[in-house]
Tab-separated table of C-alpha atoms in Angstrom:
chain	number	residue	atom	x	y	z
Q	10	MET	CA	194.593	159.204	142.498
Q	11	GLU	CA	194.202	160.309	138.866
Q	12	ALA	CA	191.595	162.893	139.899
Q	13	LEU	CA	194.108	164.393	142.345
Q	14	TRP	CA	196.836	164.616	139.665
Q	15	VAL	CA	194.456	166.304	137.241
Q	16	GLY	CA	193.162	168.701	139.896
Q	17	VAL	CA	196.629	169.805	141.052
Q	18	ALA	CA	197.874	170.088	137.448
Q	19	PHE	CA	194.832	172.201	136.527
Q	20	ALA	CA	195.207	174.476	139.566
Q	21	LEU	CA	198.921	175.204	139.041
Q	22	GLY	CA	198.497	175.376	135.260
Q	23	LEU	CA	195.755	177.981	135.768
Q	24	VAL	CA	197.951	179.997	138.146
Q	25	ALA	CA	200.822	179.925	135.630
Q	26	SER	CA	198.526	180.922	132.774
Q	27	ARG	CA	197.076	183.859	134.719
Q	28	GLN	CA	200.619	185.101	135.329
Q	29	GLY	CA	201.382	185.049	131.596
Q	30	VAL	CA	203.533	181.916	131.926
Q	31	PRO	CA	202.998	178.744	129.811
Q	32	PRO	CA	200.702	176.275	131.669
Q	33	LEU	CA	203.242	173.466	131.249
Q	34	VAL	CA	205.442	175.312	133.785
Q	35	GLY	CA	202.550	174.799	136.214
Q	36	TYR	CA	202.329	171.106	135.274
Q	37	LEU	CA	205.995	170.587	136.147
Q	38	GLY	CA	205.387	172.457	139.395
Q	39	ALA	CA	202.436	170.164	140.095
Q	40	GLY	CA	204.707	167.137	139.676
Q	41	PHE	CA	207.250	168.587	142.109
Q	42	LEU	CA	204.473	169.405	144.606
Q	43	LEU	CA	202.919	165.926	144.389
Q	44	HIS	CA	206.329	164.342	144.921
Q	45	GLY	CA	206.824	166.519	148.010
Q	46	LEU	CA	203.444	165.326	149.337
Q	47	GLY	CA	204.599	161.712	149.032
Q	48	PHE	CA	203.017	160.714	145.717
Q	49	ARG	CA	205.049	158.786	143.133
Q	50	GLU	CA	204.629	158.048	139.443
Q	51	THR	CA	202.642	154.953	138.467
Q	52	ALA	CA	202.541	152.627	135.474
Q	53	PHE	CA	199.410	154.429	134.236
Q	54	LEU	CA	201.082	157.831	134.390
Q	55	ALA	CA	204.179	156.480	132.604
Q	56	GLN	CA	201.988	155.007	129.847
Q	57	ALA	CA	200.061	158.273	129.409
Q	58	ALA	CA	203.348	160.216	129.346
Q	59	GLU	CA	204.724	157.991	126.577
Q	60	ILE	CA	201.555	158.468	124.513
Q	61	GLY	CA	201.979	162.238	124.886
Q	62	VAL	CA	205.547	162.072	123.570
Q	63	LEU	CA	204.511	159.844	120.643
Q	64	LEU	CA	201.683	162.219	119.711
Q	65	LEU	CA	204.103	165.146	119.886
Q	66	LEU	CA	206.492	163.432	117.466
Q	67	PHE	CA	203.584	162.384	115.233
Q	68	SER	CA	202.474	166.034	115.053
Q	69	VAL	CA	206.026	167.063	114.117
Q	70	GLY	CA	205.979	164.472	111.333
Q	71	LEU	CA	202.706	165.871	109.986
Q	72	LYS	CA	204.396	169.275	109.593
Q	73	LEU	CA	207.492	167.797	107.945
Q	74	ARG	CA	207.910	169.453	104.550
Q	75	LEU	CA	211.130	168.866	102.668
Q	76	ARG	CA	210.829	172.257	100.969
Q	77	ASP	CA	210.854	174.085	104.318
Q	78	LEU	CA	213.779	172.051	105.635
Q	79	LEU	CA	215.827	172.690	102.496
Q	80	ASP	CA	215.428	176.462	102.882
Q	81	PRO	CA	219.055	177.653	103.163
Q	82	ARG	CA	218.180	179.859	106.128
Q	83	VAL	CA	216.603	176.966	107.994
Q	84	LEU	CA	219.513	174.630	107.285
Q	85	GLY	CA	222.229	177.269	107.617
Q	86	VAL	CA	221.007	179.223	110.621
Q	87	GLY	CA	219.430	176.199	112.348
Q	88	GLY	CA	222.512	174.035	111.846
Q	89	ALA	CA	224.982	176.761	112.855
Q	90	HIS	CA	222.975	177.588	115.986
Q	91	LEU	CA	222.850	173.924	117.031
Q	92	LEU	CA	226.620	173.664	116.671
Q	93	LEU	CA	227.567	176.991	118.310
Q	94	PHE	CA	225.131	176.837	121.232
Q	95	GLY	CA	225.903	173.149	121.731
Q	96	LEU	CA	229.592	174.043	122.094
Q	97	LEU	CA	228.750	176.764	124.646
Q	98	ALA	CA	226.541	174.341	126.612
Q	99	PHE	CA	229.329	171.734	126.491
Q	100	LEU	CA	231.491	174.089	128.577
Q	101	LEU	CA	228.977	173.732	131.420
Q	102	VAL	CA	227.726	170.209	130.696
Q	103	PRO	CA	230.561	168.071	129.233
Q	104	ASN	CA	228.155	165.575	127.671
Q	105	PRO	CA	227.749	165.924	123.855
Q	106	PRO	CA	224.153	164.606	123.479
Q	107	LEU	CA	222.854	166.672	126.411
Q	108	ALA	CA	224.762	169.796	125.279
Q	109	LEU	CA	223.196	169.400	121.825
Q	110	ALA	CA	219.739	168.838	123.353
Q	111	LEU	CA	220.100	172.131	125.257
Q	112	ALA	CA	220.428	173.899	121.898
Q	113	PHE	CA	216.831	172.893	121.035
Q	114	SER	CA	213.953	175.359	121.413
Q	115	SER	CA	210.480	174.371	122.588
Q	116	THR	CA	208.229	173.160	119.764
Q	117	VAL	CA	205.182	173.101	122.053
Q	118	LEU	CA	205.716	176.619	123.435
Q	119	VAL	CA	206.684	178.337	120.172
Q	120	ALA	CA	203.915	176.699	118.119
Q	121	LYS	CA	201.331	177.653	120.745
Q	122	LEU	CA	202.535	181.269	120.948
Q	123	LEU	CA	202.575	181.593	117.155
Q	124	GLU	CA	199.118	180.051	116.880
Q	125	ASN	CA	197.666	182.323	119.588
Q	126	LYS	CA	199.040	185.382	117.778
Q	127	LYS	CA	197.923	184.029	114.360
Q	128	GLU	CA	201.549	184.143	113.133
Q	129	LEU	CA	202.124	180.505	112.160
Q	130	THR	CA	202.053	181.345	108.452
Q	131	THR	CA	204.048	184.598	108.598
Q	132	TYR	CA	207.597	184.637	107.264
Q	133	HIS	CA	209.151	184.655	110.748
Q	134	GLY	CA	206.635	182.023	111.895
Q	135	ARG	CA	207.500	179.643	109.051
Q	136	LEU	CA	211.196	180.255	109.673
Q	137	ALA	CA	210.855	179.436	113.385
Q	138	ILE	CA	208.778	176.307	112.703
Q	139	GLY	CA	211.270	175.121	110.053
Q	140	ILE	CA	214.157	175.435	112.524
Q	141	LEU	CA	212.117	173.679	115.227
Q	142	VAL	CA	211.410	170.750	112.898
Q	143	LEU	CA	215.125	170.538	112.050
Q	144	GLN	CA	215.928	170.468	115.775
Q	145	ASP	CA	213.233	167.846	116.367
Q	146	LEU	CA	214.774	165.605	113.718
Q	147	VAL	CA	218.143	165.875	115.472
Q	148	ALA	CA	216.377	165.089	118.774
Q	149	VAL	CA	214.828	161.967	117.257
Q	150	GLY	CA	218.277	160.950	116.044
Q	151	LEU	CA	219.600	161.253	119.603
Q	152	LEU	CA	216.648	159.282	120.948
Q	153	GLY	CA	217.249	156.608	118.331
Q	154	LEU	CA	220.913	156.435	119.334
Q	155	TYR	CA	220.269	156.193	123.075
Q	156	GLY	CA	216.855	154.521	123.076
Q	157	ALA	CA	217.461	151.763	120.519
Q	158	LYS	CA	217.843	148.110	121.494
Q	159	GLU	CA	219.326	145.238	119.566
Q	160	LEU	CA	218.131	145.577	115.976
Q	161	SER	CA	215.767	142.876	114.716
Q	162	PRO	CA	216.197	141.381	111.206
Q	163	TRP	CA	212.591	142.444	110.589
Q	164	ALA	CA	213.762	146.083	110.621
Q	165	VAL	CA	214.697	145.735	106.947
Q	166	PHE	CA	210.998	145.841	106.063
Q	167	LEU	CA	210.839	149.433	107.332
Q	168	LEU	CA	212.537	150.411	104.067
Q	169	PHE	CA	209.167	149.773	102.402
Q	170	LEU	CA	207.375	152.162	104.755
Q	171	PRO	CA	206.869	154.879	102.061
Q	172	LEU	CA	204.780	152.373	100.076
Q	173	LEU	CA	202.132	152.577	102.809
Q	174	ARG	CA	201.504	156.277	102.137
Q	175	PHE	CA	198.727	155.647	99.584
Q	176	GLY	CA	196.845	153.160	101.777
Q	177	VAL	CA	197.131	155.250	104.950
Q	178	GLY	CA	196.068	158.350	103.010
Q	179	TRP	CA	193.074	156.466	101.596
Q	180	LEU	CA	191.940	155.565	105.127
Q	181	LEU	CA	192.479	159.147	106.297
Q	182	GLU	CA	190.165	160.466	103.565
Q	183	ARG	CA	187.429	158.158	104.830
Q	184	SER	CA	187.813	159.050	108.495
Q	185	GLY	CA	185.365	161.949	108.407
Q	186	HIS	CA	185.859	165.132	110.423
Q	187	GLU	CA	185.048	164.165	114.014
Q	188	GLU	CA	185.973	161.406	116.481
Q	189	LEU	CA	186.952	158.900	113.786
Q	190	LEU	CA	189.599	161.333	112.544
Q	191	VAL	CA	191.050	161.690	116.063
Q	192	LEU	CA	190.952	157.928	116.613
Q	193	PHE	CA	192.675	157.273	113.291
Q	194	GLY	CA	195.480	159.745	114.072
Q	195	LEU	CA	195.992	158.292	117.548
Q	196	GLY	CA	196.076	154.762	116.119
Q	197	VAL	CA	198.646	155.602	113.432
Q	198	ALA	CA	200.901	157.379	115.968
Q	199	LEU	CA	200.789	154.473	118.444
Q	200	LEU	CA	201.185	151.851	115.713
Q	201	GLY	CA	204.230	153.651	114.330
Q	202	GLY	CA	205.805	153.857	117.791
Q	203	GLU	CA	205.073	150.248	118.732
Q	204	GLY	CA	206.142	148.916	115.334
Q	205	PHE	CA	209.566	150.517	115.630
Q	206	ARG	CA	209.908	149.336	119.230
Q	207	GLN	CA	209.287	145.744	118.191
Q	208	VAL	CA	212.177	145.785	115.714
Q	209	GLY	CA	214.562	147.404	118.223
Q	210	LEU	CA	214.307	151.014	117.068
Q	211	SER	CA	213.209	154.128	118.926
Q	212	PRO	CA	209.380	154.400	119.174
Q	213	GLU	CA	209.753	158.195	118.919
Q	214	LEU	CA	211.327	157.773	115.484
Q	215	GLY	CA	208.450	155.495	114.499
Q	216	ALA	CA	205.838	158.065	115.537
Q	217	LEU	CA	207.627	160.821	113.632
Q	218	LEU	CA	207.884	158.774	110.429
Q	219	ALA	CA	204.234	157.715	110.771
Q	220	GLY	CA	203.315	161.397	110.779
Q	221	ALA	CA	205.651	162.057	107.850
Q	222	LEU	CA	203.698	159.469	105.824
Q	223	LEU	CA	200.728	161.850	105.918
Q	224	SER	CA	202.660	165.110	105.582
Q	225	GLY	CA	201.240	167.156	102.731
Q	226	HIS	CA	197.987	165.172	102.616
Q	227	PRO	CA	194.953	167.477	102.157
Q	228	LYS	CA	193.469	166.247	105.459
Q	229	GLY	CA	196.785	166.056	107.324
Q	230	ALA	CA	196.533	169.586	108.717
Q	231	GLU	CA	192.928	169.001	109.811
Q	232	MET	CA	193.954	165.827	111.647
Q	233	GLY	CA	196.826	167.695	113.303
Q	234	ARG	CA	194.386	170.315	114.602
Q	235	ALA	CA	191.982	167.604	115.777
Q	236	LEU	CA	194.776	165.846	117.701
Q	237	TRP	CA	196.136	169.055	119.264
Q	238	SER	CA	194.043	168.955	122.465
Q	239	LEU	CA	194.508	165.211	122.889
Q	240	LYS	CA	198.274	165.588	122.538
Q	241	GLU	CA	198.300	168.458	125.052
Q	242	ALA	CA	196.317	166.391	127.573
Q	243	PHE	CA	198.717	163.436	127.370
Q	244	LEU	CA	201.744	165.742	127.547
Q	245	VAL	CA	200.445	166.943	130.925
Q	246	ALA	CA	201.131	163.381	132.116
Q	247	PHE	CA	204.696	163.629	130.772
Q	248	PHE	CA	205.443	166.823	132.702
Q	249	LEU	CA	203.767	165.449	135.819
Q	250	GLU	CA	205.849	162.281	135.621
Q	251	ILE	CA	209.089	164.250	135.259
Q	252	GLY	CA	208.243	166.288	138.355
Q	253	MET	CA	207.040	163.303	140.392
Q	254	ARG	CA	209.986	161.103	139.486
Q	255	GLN	CA	212.492	162.704	141.887
Q	256	GLY	CA	210.888	165.974	142.923
Q	257	LEU	CA	213.384	168.757	143.591
Q	258	LYS	CA	215.778	166.399	145.312
Q	259	GLY	CA	219.347	166.889	144.130
Q	260	VAL	CA	218.843	170.086	142.119
Q	261	ASP	CA	222.262	171.571	141.279
Q	262	LEU	CA	221.613	175.285	141.849
Q	263	GLY	CA	224.988	176.379	140.431
Q	264	LEU	CA	224.490	174.477	137.184
Q	265	LEU	CA	220.853	175.609	137.018
Q	266	LEU	CA	221.817	179.286	137.285
Q	267	GLY	CA	224.686	178.910	134.796
Q	268	LEU	CA	222.495	177.233	132.163
Q	269	LEU	CA	219.675	179.724	132.762
Q	270	LEU	CA	222.063	182.614	132.103
Q	271	LEU	CA	223.346	180.769	129.044
Q	272	SER	CA	219.779	180.596	127.669
Q	273	LEU	CA	219.828	184.409	127.455
Q	274	LEU	CA	222.376	184.039	124.638
Q	275	LYS	CA	219.996	182.021	122.440
Q	276	THR	CA	218.105	184.997	121.036
Q	277	PRO	CA	221.206	187.174	120.332
Q	278	LEU	CA	222.877	184.192	118.634
Q	279	PHE	CA	219.830	183.574	116.441
Q	280	LEU	CA	219.598	187.322	115.732
Q	281	GLY	CA	223.232	187.486	114.567
Q	282	LEU	CA	222.945	184.383	112.384
Q	283	PHE	CA	219.679	185.566	110.786
Q	284	LEU	CA	221.215	188.970	110.035
Q	285	LEU	CA	224.287	187.319	108.481
Q	286	SER	CA	221.940	185.278	106.265
Q	287	GLY	CA	220.548	188.537	104.833
Q	288	LEU	CA	217.218	188.839	106.687
Q	289	ARG	CA	215.779	192.132	107.867
Q	290	ALA	CA	216.359	193.131	111.491
Q	291	ARG	CA	212.701	192.747	112.380
Q	292	THR	CA	212.357	189.195	111.070
Q	293	ALA	CA	215.654	188.219	112.718
Q	294	PHE	CA	214.676	189.753	116.076
Q	295	VAL	CA	211.113	188.387	116.272
Q	296	ALA	CA	212.044	184.860	115.122
Q	297	GLY	CA	215.022	184.828	117.492
Q	298	LEU	CA	212.868	185.942	120.425
Q	299	TYR	CA	210.421	183.090	119.847
Q	300	LEU	CA	213.294	180.565	119.796
Q	301	GLY	CA	215.052	181.844	122.933
Q	302	ASN	CA	214.135	178.993	125.310
Q	303	TYR	CA	214.990	175.416	126.237
Q	304	SER	CA	212.905	172.592	124.828
Q	305	GLU	CA	210.769	169.803	126.217
Q	306	PHE	CA	212.938	167.621	123.961
Q	307	ALA	CA	215.845	168.345	126.314
Q	308	LEU	CA	213.778	166.543	128.969
Q	309	ILE	CA	212.916	163.678	126.622
Q	310	VAL	CA	216.569	163.230	125.625
Q	311	GLY	CA	217.579	163.598	129.290
Q	312	LEU	CA	215.151	160.826	130.232
Q	313	ALA	CA	216.658	158.534	127.567
Q	314	LEU	CA	220.173	159.334	128.838
Q	315	GLU	CA	219.112	158.647	132.427
Q	316	ARG	CA	217.852	155.179	131.467
Q	317	THR	CA	221.263	154.328	130.037
Q	318	GLY	CA	223.124	155.905	132.968
Q	319	ALA	CA	224.642	158.607	130.733
Q	320	LEU	CA	222.917	161.678	132.214
Q	321	PRO	CA	225.608	163.814	133.927
Q	322	THR	CA	223.166	165.773	136.110
Q	323	GLY	CA	219.903	165.033	137.864
Q	324	LEU	CA	216.680	165.107	135.879
Q	325	PRO	CA	215.103	167.576	138.386
Q	326	THR	CA	217.780	170.150	137.504
Q	327	LEU	CA	216.950	169.744	133.824
Q	328	ALA	CA	213.180	169.919	134.428
Q	329	LEU	CA	213.457	173.077	136.524
Q	330	LEU	CA	215.769	174.630	133.920
Q	331	VAL	CA	213.283	174.034	131.077
Q	332	ALA	CA	210.390	175.387	133.159
Q	333	LEU	CA	212.230	178.578	134.158
Q	334	SER	CA	213.492	179.253	130.633
Q	335	MET	CA	209.945	178.998	129.278
Q	336	ALA	CA	208.670	181.285	132.036
Q	337	LEU	CA	211.257	183.906	130.991
Q	338	SER	CA	210.840	183.465	127.246
Q	339	ALA	CA	207.046	183.401	126.828
Q	340	PRO	CA	206.266	187.018	127.915
Q	341	LEU	CA	209.109	188.378	125.764
Q	342	ALA	CA	207.880	186.471	122.695
Q	343	ARG	CA	204.291	187.571	123.328
Q	344	PHE	CA	205.323	191.238	123.130
Q	345	SER	CA	207.999	190.765	120.466
Q	346	HIS	CA	206.551	193.403	118.106
Q	347	THR	CA	206.307	196.030	120.843
Q	348	LEU	CA	209.881	195.284	121.943
Q	349	TYR	CA	211.103	195.590	118.365
Q	350	LYS	CA	209.414	198.977	118.047
Q	351	ARG	CA	211.486	200.233	120.998
Q	352	LEU	CA	214.749	198.692	119.811
Q	353	GLU	CA	214.235	199.427	116.107
Q	354	PRO	CA	216.737	202.350	115.786
Q	355	PHE	CA	219.543	200.193	117.192
Q	356	LEU	CA	218.593	196.965	115.373
Q	357	LEU	CA	218.270	198.634	111.975
Q	358	ARG	CA	221.947	199.572	112.148
Q	359	LEU	CA	222.786	195.862	112.264
Q	360	GLU	CA	220.991	195.059	108.988
Q	361	ARG	CA	223.072	194.087	105.991
Q	362	PRO	CA	222.672	196.529	103.054
Q	363	GLY	CA	220.895	195.509	99.862
Q	364	ARG	CA	217.605	193.776	99.122
Q	365	HIS	CA	216.390	191.233	101.646
Q	366	PRO	CA	214.375	188.040	100.951
Q	367	ASP	CA	211.664	189.313	103.323
Q	368	GLN	CA	211.605	192.801	101.767
Q	369	GLU	CA	208.294	194.658	102.111
Q	370	PRO	CA	206.771	197.115	99.614
Q	371	GLU	CA	207.286	200.871	99.742
Q	372	ARG	CA	204.909	201.929	96.919
Q	373	LEU	CA	201.403	200.851	95.896
Q	374	ASP	CA	201.525	202.254	92.330
Q	375	GLY	CA	198.150	203.926	91.946
Q	376	ALA	CA	196.080	201.756	94.289
Q	377	THR	CA	192.913	203.323	95.690
Q	378	ALA	CA	192.314	200.703	98.431
Q	379	LEU	CA	194.632	198.537	100.518
Q	380	VAL	CA	193.244	195.231	101.835
Q	381	VAL	CA	195.405	193.956	104.710
Q	382	GLY	CA	194.890	190.231	105.303
Q	383	MET	CA	193.912	188.234	102.220
Q	384	GLY	CA	191.975	185.398	103.825
Q	385	ARG	CA	188.361	184.635	102.931
Q	386	THR	CA	187.058	188.009	104.149
Q	387	GLY	CA	189.915	190.029	102.671
Q	388	GLY	CA	189.712	188.118	99.388
Q	389	ALA	CA	185.978	188.859	99.119
Q	390	VAL	CA	186.584	192.564	99.848
Q	391	TYR	CA	189.270	192.661	97.144
Q	392	ARG	CA	186.951	191.059	94.537
Q	393	VAL	CA	184.026	193.403	95.257
Q	394	LEU	CA	186.195	196.535	95.216
Q	395	GLN	CA	187.746	195.468	91.913
Q	396	ALA	CA	184.331	194.711	90.416
Q	397	LYS	CA	183.123	198.200	91.406
Q	398	GLY	CA	185.945	199.895	89.509
Q	399	GLU	CA	188.401	200.501	92.368
Q	400	ARG	CA	192.100	199.567	92.149
Q	401	PRO	CA	192.727	197.442	95.245
Q	402	VAL	CA	196.054	196.005	96.398
Q	403	GLY	CA	196.227	193.101	98.861
Q	404	LEU	CA	198.803	192.679	101.618
Q	405	ASP	CA	199.502	189.465	103.525
Q	406	ALA	CA	202.280	188.024	105.707
Q	407	ASP	CA	201.792	184.475	104.381
Q	408	PRO	CA	204.094	184.025	101.337
Q	409	GLU	CA	202.102	181.027	100.061
Q	410	LYS	CA	198.825	182.942	100.245
Q	411	VAL	CA	200.439	185.814	98.346
Q	412	GLU	CA	201.497	183.426	95.565
Q	413	ARG	CA	198.027	181.834	95.358
Q	414	HIS	CA	196.377	185.227	94.839
Q	415	ARG	CA	199.010	186.305	92.318
Q	416	ALA	CA	198.354	183.126	90.327
Q	417	LYS	CA	194.743	184.345	90.001
Q	418	GLY	CA	195.911	187.651	88.555
Q	419	ARG	CA	195.443	189.759	91.695
Q	420	ARG	CA	197.859	192.427	92.923
Q	421	VAL	CA	198.876	191.041	96.308
Q	422	LEU	CA	202.146	191.919	98.055
Q	423	TYR	CA	204.054	190.370	100.947
Q	424	GLY	CA	203.931	192.501	104.085
Q	425	ASP	CA	203.428	192.059	107.839
Q	426	ALA	CA	200.856	194.456	109.308
Q	427	GLU	CA	202.580	194.303	112.717
Q	428	ASP	CA	205.819	195.651	111.279
Q	429	PRO	CA	206.213	199.372	112.106
Q	430	GLU	CA	208.833	199.684	109.376
Q	431	LEU	CA	206.203	198.738	106.771
Q	432	TRP	CA	203.940	201.632	107.748
Q	433	GLU	CA	206.829	204.070	108.113
Q	434	ARG	CA	208.081	203.438	104.573
Q	435	LEU	CA	204.854	202.692	102.689
Q	436	ASP	CA	203.682	205.516	100.413
Q	437	LEU	CA	199.976	205.973	101.241
Q	438	SER	CA	199.295	208.766	98.742
Q	439	GLY	CA	196.263	208.115	96.540
Q	440	LEU	CA	194.707	205.615	98.949
Q	441	LYS	CA	191.055	206.213	99.758
Q	442	ALA	CA	190.646	203.309	102.178
Q	443	VAL	CA	192.558	200.709	104.183
Q	444	VAL	CA	190.654	197.541	105.134
Q	445	LEU	CA	192.112	195.580	108.068
Q	446	ALA	CA	190.732	192.059	107.465
Q	447	LEU	CA	193.087	190.422	109.984
Q	448	PRO	CA	192.131	187.700	112.487
Q	449	ASP	CA	194.352	188.993	115.318
Q	450	LEU	CA	193.135	191.970	117.365
Q	451	GLU	CA	196.629	193.153	118.324
Q	452	ALA	CA	197.689	193.248	114.666
Q	453	LYS	CA	194.660	195.399	113.767
Q	454	LEU	CA	195.262	197.756	116.686
Q	455	LEU	CA	198.936	198.219	115.828
Q	456	ALA	CA	198.195	198.826	112.138
Q	457	ALA	CA	195.411	201.321	112.927
Q	458	ARG	CA	197.628	203.249	115.349
Q	459	TRP	CA	200.482	203.462	112.866
Q	460	LEU	CA	198.104	204.677	110.151
Q	461	LYS	CA	196.905	207.337	112.580
Q	462	GLU	CA	200.508	208.312	113.399
Q	463	ARG	CA	201.237	208.669	109.678
Q	464	GLY	CA	198.318	211.099	109.401
Q	465	PHE	CA	196.329	208.895	106.998
Q	466	SER	CA	193.100	210.775	106.238
Q	467	GLY	CA	191.253	208.091	104.280
Q	468	LEU	CA	188.774	205.518	105.567
Q	469	VAL	CA	190.100	202.824	107.951
Q	470	ALA	CA	187.795	199.800	108.137
Q	471	ALA	CA	188.328	196.661	110.220
Q	472	THR	CA	186.687	193.360	111.104
Q	473	SER	CA	185.593	192.923	114.728
Q	474	PHE	CA	184.819	189.415	115.954
Q	475	HIS	CA	183.670	190.391	119.473
Q	476	LEU	CA	181.715	193.440	120.652
Q	477	GLU	CA	184.307	194.163	123.367
Q	478	GLU	CA	186.851	194.776	120.586
Q	479	ASP	CA	184.831	197.686	119.165
Q	480	PRO	CA	185.891	200.460	121.608
Q	481	LEU	CA	189.548	199.410	121.355
Q	482	LEU	CA	189.498	199.537	117.555
Q	483	LYS	CA	187.671	202.884	117.488
Q	484	ALA	CA	190.166	204.362	119.949
Q	485	ALA	CA	193.005	203.164	117.704
Q	486	GLY	CA	191.566	205.104	114.754
Q	487	VAL	CA	189.203	202.682	112.972
Q	488	ASP	CA	186.284	204.503	111.282
Q	489	LEU	CA	184.166	201.575	110.094
Q	490	LEU	CA	183.644	198.229	111.881
Q	491	PHE	CA	182.319	195.043	110.329
Q	492	HIS	CA	181.127	192.103	112.457
Q	493	PRO	CA	181.480	189.056	110.158
Q	494	PHE	CA	179.410	186.581	112.177
Q	495	ARG	CA	176.564	188.904	113.169
Q	496	GLU	CA	176.308	190.755	109.863
Q	497	ALA	CA	176.543	187.532	107.864
Q	498	GLY	CA	173.485	186.310	109.781
Q	499	GLU	CA	171.653	189.565	109.087
Q	500	ARG	CA	172.471	189.310	105.381
Q	501	LEU	CA	171.276	185.698	105.305
Q	502	ALA	CA	167.990	186.747	106.942
Q	503	GLU	CA	167.537	189.475	104.296
Q	504	ARG	CA	168.057	186.945	101.489
Q	505	VAL	CA	165.626	184.506	103.139
Q	506	LEU	CA	162.986	187.257	103.301
Q	507	GLU	CA	163.626	188.158	99.643
Q	508	ALA	CA	163.259	184.500	98.612
Q	509	MET	CA	160.083	184.138	100.690
Q	510	ALA	CA	158.614	187.237	99.052
Q	511	ILE	CA	159.383	185.896	95.566
Q	512	MET	CA	157.888	182.502	96.423
Q	513	GLY	CA	154.805	184.206	97.847
Q	514	GLU	CA	154.293	186.168	94.614
Q	515	VAL	CA	154.671	183.015	92.511
Q	516	SER	CA	152.227	181.098	94.707
Q	517	HIS	CA	149.725	183.989	94.570
Q	518	GLY	CA	149.996	184.085	90.760
Q	519	ARG	CA	149.298	180.359	90.473
Q	520	SER	CA	146.238	180.512	92.671
């Protein structure tokens, strides 16, 4: 039975992925198909689905940073959007918790899209993730309200939960980097969920707070990455169970269409609120496009409401709504930068005048080389150029990375290489070279093309991680390609030969 579920989920997930749609849309479709073929959910599938939800909340807790949540744009824009969109949804679904849940955007989808495009640490990426975490906290509050049982007197001891941070962190440090790390994360997530269940509280809240205990720990991010695939695998069971529970029986097509059309207002609403908060049009548009979908948390909240008899519509309607909204949203978010390029003249007119918090540079003040992407490769390029007497300037879309380099006395500016406005306004006079040390191929291609459009006559160099990227980069205007993995191996071989030669001379001298 389990082999059949996995096979059907894989097949429809693969079909969805090949069409540019998130695989989880295929998983929901697999659940509907299996229900139509006469299969029903089992205790095993329900257990696996619950583990997937707990791991999802645990992962959210790991990312919980008070500093990000207290950002006025996260609190202001995120809170205002929840309220305004919730009120609009309430007109179609007169149920406050469900209307509020429909205001959530998909943490799984947005995080995956941002990660695939290497934009998790960009300004718009951090903004989107901060708003998602805020929404997730509200979702956990709703789950706690509708999933809680009679509170046990033992619940008072949960007030001492923060005291466990040191001990749990100590164990995490000793969990290594492989299967023990995954096992430890899984154990903490399940223990947090079960502990809260035993005292009458929502297990989802327990999993989230268990993750929050390790938020900010040096190995917390590594554990989150290690758990990612495991969480995704168990979440497949959740989507399968939703689809297999009732199939497509009782889908309200009128409500489905109305809520699907309503989802098209999510991005414009986010765009308007971001612009009112003083952000640039590009940041507002791209972040809003990522957040323009319904969330898997709407399904989780809907499931909790169904158990209490408070769900005003059938769960199949909700499941199909979430799947379709993701199918519409994902391609738009994937090409957000290209779409902005086309809409830029109109969107720029909506910007508020004055300096923006995400302002990008317009002058480089005598720099002879621009290093775009200040990771390990870009940082090394910067150091060598500076040591050889050049005047390099670094550029990176990660504000924290910019601050770290500045603390070391380096000239590094905030700027997103995929922003056409950056290249249109940036004064390139005096530059002899631009080094594109970016991990994402699309970002390098866009930057190279815009440099070519500007008529930049200096050297354009770029990293290339795969040989099939070479012709694309050369066609975009890159003059010099560097293959980090292959050329690092060649350099290591050269140093080995040098060391062998020296050792041979020493040995010969001694004999």
